[in-house]
CSV table of C-alpha atoms in Angstrom, one decimal:
chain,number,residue,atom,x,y,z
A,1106,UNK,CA,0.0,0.0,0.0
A,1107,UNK,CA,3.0,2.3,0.8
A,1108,UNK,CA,4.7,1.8,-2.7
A,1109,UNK,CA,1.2,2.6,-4.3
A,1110,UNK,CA,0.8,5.7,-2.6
A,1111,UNK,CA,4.7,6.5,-3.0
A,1112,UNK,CA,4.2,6.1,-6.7
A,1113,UNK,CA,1.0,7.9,-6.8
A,1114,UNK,CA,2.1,10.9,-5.5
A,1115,UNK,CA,5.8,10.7,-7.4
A,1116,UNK,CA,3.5,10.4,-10.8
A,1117,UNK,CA,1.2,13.5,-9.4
A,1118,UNK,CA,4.2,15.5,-8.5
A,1119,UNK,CA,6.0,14.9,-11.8
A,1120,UNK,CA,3.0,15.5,-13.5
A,1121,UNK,CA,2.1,18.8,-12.4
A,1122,UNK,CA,6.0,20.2,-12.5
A,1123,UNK,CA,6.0,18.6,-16.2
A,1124,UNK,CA,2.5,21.1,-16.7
A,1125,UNK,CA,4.0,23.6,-14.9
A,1126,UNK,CA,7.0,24.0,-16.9
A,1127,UNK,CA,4.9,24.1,-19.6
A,1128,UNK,CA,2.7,26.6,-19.4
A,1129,UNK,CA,5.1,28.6,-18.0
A,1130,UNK,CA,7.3,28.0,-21.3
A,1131,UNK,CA,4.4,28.5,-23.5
A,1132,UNK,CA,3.6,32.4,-22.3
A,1133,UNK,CA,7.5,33.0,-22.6
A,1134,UNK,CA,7.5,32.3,-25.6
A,1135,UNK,CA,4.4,34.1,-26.8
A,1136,UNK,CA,5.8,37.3,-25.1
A,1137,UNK,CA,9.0,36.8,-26.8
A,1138,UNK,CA,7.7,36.6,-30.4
A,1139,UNK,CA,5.8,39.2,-30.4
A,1140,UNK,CA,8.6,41.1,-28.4
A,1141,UNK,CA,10.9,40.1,-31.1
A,1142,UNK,CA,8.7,41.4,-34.2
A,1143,UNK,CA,8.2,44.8,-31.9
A,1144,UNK,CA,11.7,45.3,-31.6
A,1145,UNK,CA,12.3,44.8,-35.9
A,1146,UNK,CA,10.1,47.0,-36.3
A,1147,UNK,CA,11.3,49.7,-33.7
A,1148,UNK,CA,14.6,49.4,-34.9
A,1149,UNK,CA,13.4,50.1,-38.3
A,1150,UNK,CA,11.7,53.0,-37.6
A,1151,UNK,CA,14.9,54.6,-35.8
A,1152,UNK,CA,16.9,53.5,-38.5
A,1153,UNK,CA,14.3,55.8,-40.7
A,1154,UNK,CA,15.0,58.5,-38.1
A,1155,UNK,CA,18.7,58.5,-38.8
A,1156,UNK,CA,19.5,56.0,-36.6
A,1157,UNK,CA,19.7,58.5,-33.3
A,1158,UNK,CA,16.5,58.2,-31.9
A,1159,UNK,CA,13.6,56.6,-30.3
A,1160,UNK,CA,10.8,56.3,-33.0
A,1161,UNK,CA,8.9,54.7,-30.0
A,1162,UNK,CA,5.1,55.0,-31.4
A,1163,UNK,CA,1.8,55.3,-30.0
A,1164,UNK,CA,1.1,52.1,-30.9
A,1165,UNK,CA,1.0,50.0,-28.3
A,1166,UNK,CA,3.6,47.3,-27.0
A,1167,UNK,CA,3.3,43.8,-26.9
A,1168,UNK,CA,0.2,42.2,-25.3
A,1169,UNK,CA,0.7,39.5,-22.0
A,1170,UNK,CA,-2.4,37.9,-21.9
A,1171,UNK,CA,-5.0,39.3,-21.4
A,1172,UNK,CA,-3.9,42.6,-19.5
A,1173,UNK,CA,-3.5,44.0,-22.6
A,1174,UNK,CA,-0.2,45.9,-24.3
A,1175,UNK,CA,2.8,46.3,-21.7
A,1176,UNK,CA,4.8,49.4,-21.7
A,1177,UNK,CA,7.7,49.9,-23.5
A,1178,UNK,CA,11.6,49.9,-22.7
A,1179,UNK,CA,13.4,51.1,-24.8
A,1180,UNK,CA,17.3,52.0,-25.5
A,1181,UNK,CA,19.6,52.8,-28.5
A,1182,UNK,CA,23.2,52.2,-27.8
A,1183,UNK,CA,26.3,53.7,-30.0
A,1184,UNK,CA,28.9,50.8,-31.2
A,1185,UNK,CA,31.3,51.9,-28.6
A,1186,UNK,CA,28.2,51.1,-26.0
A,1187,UNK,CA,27.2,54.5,-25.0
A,1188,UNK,CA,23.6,55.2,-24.7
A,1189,UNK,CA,22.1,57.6,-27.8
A,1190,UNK,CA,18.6,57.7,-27.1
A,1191,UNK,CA,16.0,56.1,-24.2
A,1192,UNK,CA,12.8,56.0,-23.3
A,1193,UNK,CA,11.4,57.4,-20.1
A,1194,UNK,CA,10.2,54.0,-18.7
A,1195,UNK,CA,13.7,53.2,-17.8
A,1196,UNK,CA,13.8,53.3,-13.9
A,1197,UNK,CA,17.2,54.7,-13.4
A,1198,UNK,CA,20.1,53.9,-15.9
A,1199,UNK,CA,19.2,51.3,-18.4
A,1200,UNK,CA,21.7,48.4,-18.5
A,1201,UNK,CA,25.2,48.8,-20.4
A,1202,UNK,CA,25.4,47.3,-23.8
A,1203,UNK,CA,28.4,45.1,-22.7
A,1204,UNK,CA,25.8,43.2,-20.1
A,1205,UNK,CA,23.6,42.7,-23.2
A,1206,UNK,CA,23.9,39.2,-25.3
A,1207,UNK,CA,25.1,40.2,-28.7
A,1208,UNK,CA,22.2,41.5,-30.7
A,1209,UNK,CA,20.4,38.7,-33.1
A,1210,UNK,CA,16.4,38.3,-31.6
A,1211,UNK,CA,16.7,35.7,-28.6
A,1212,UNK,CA,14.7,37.1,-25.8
A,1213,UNK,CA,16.8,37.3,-22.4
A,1214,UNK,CA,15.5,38.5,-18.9
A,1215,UNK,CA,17.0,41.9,-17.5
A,1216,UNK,CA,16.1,44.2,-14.8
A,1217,UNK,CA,15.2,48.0,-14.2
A,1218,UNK,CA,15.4,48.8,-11.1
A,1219,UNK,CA,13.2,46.9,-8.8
A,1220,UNK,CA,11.1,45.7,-12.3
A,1221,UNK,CA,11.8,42.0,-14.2
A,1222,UNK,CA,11.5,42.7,-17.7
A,1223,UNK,CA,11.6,40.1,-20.8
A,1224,UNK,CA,13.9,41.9,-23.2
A,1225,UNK,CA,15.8,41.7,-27.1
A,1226,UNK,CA,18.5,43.2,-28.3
A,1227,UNK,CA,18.9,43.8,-32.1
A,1228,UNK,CA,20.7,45.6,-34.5
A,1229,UNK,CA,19.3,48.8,-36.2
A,1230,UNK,CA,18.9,48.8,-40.1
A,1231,UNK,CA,21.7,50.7,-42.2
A,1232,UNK,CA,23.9,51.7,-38.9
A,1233,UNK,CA,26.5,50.2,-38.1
A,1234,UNK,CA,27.7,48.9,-35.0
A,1235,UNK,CA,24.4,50.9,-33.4
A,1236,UNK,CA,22.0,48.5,-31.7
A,1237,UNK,CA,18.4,48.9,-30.0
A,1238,UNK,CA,17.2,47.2,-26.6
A,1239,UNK,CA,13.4,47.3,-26.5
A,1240,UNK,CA,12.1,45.2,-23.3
A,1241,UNK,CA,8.5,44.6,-21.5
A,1242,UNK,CA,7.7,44.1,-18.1
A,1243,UNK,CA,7.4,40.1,-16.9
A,1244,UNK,CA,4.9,41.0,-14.1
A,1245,UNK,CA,1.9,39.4,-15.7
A,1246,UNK,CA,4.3,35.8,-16.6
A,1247,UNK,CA,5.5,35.6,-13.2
A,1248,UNK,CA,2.5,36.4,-11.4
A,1249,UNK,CA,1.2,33.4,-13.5
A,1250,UNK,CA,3.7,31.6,-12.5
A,1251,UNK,CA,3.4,32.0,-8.7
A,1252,UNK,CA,-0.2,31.4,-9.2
A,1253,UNK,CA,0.5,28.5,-10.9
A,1254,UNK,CA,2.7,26.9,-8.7
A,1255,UNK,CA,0.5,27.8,-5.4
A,1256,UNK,CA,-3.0,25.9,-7.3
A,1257,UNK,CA,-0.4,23.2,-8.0
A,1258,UNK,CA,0.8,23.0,-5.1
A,1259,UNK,CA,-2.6,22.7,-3.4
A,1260,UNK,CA,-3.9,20.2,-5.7
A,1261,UNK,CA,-0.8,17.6,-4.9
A,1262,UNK,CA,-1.0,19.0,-0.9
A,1263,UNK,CA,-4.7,17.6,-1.1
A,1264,UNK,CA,-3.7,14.6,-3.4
A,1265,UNK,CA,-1.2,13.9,-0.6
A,1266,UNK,CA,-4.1,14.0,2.1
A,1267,UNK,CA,-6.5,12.3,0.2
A,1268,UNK,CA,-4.1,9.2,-0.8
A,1269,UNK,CA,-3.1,9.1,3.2
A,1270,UNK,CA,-6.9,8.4,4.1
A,1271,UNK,CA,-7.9,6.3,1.3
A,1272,UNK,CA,-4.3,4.1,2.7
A,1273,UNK,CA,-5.0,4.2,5.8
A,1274,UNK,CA,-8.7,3.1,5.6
A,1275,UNK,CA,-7.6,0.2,3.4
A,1276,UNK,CA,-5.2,-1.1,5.8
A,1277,UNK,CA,-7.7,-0.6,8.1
A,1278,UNK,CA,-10.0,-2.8,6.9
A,1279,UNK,CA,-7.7,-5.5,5.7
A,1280,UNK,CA,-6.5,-6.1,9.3
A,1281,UNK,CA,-9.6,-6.4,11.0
């Protein structure tokens, strides 16, 4: 009866960290594609600007969810890594270029000030050497996550409870 149970609940907890990980994975992702195309076509529209500035538009930023479009980061960086042009959202100093992966489309996580955002760093079109950062907050992904992990870990607490009982009353009854 104990090796039942042990399994059980090994299978349930395996389960719901496989489920986890996947959902999890799945929004990263979603936020990171459309993150990507944003940041193509920001850099595009700076490039049109001469490469020096922010053509940061009214249109919104990517959407997480269904909280709607997240507010924009956004930084242009010189070859030699100095900062040309940001937007105000930055919370302090934005990060230095030379913390920054080298600039291609893969999504990377980096913080401003006490905020997790979900960022990309790519080139901009026709300028050499000068680069664009254009980053979104992670606030609705991780709340998910903690959410996700506290129903999760609720469900296999109860599981756990509910598989002691169900043991205990079967051993129960097979001894008397």
């Amino acid at each position: 009866m104990a090796a039942t149970s042990a399994i059980t609940l090994a299978t349930l907890g395996v389960a719901f960290a496989a489920v986890g990980s996947s959902v999890n994975a799945s929004q990263e992702r979603q936020l990171d594609q459309a993150l990507a195309l944003e940041a193509r076509e920001e850099a595009t529209e700076a490039a049109a600007l001469g490469g020096d500035e922010l053509a940061i538009s009214a249109r919104p930023g990517p959407a997480a969810n269904d909280v709607g479009p997240l507010t924009k980061y956004a930084v242009i960086y010189t070859a030699a890594g100095g900062v040309i042009d940001q937007t105000a959202s930055w919370r302090g100093e934005p990060p230095a270029r030379g913390e920054l992966p080298e600039p291609g489309g893969d999504c990377f996580d980096v913080w401003s000030a006490d905020e997790h955002l979900r960022g990309v760093h790519v080139a901009v079109p026709k300028h050499p050497g000068v680069t664009l950062l254009l980053a979104a907050p992670r606030s609705d992904l991780d709340g998910d996550a903690r959410f996700l992990t506290r129903a999760m870990a609720t469900a296999f607490g109860i599981a756990v409870l509910w598989t002691v009982v169900v043991a205990l009353a079967v051993v129960r009854r097979l001894t008397q």
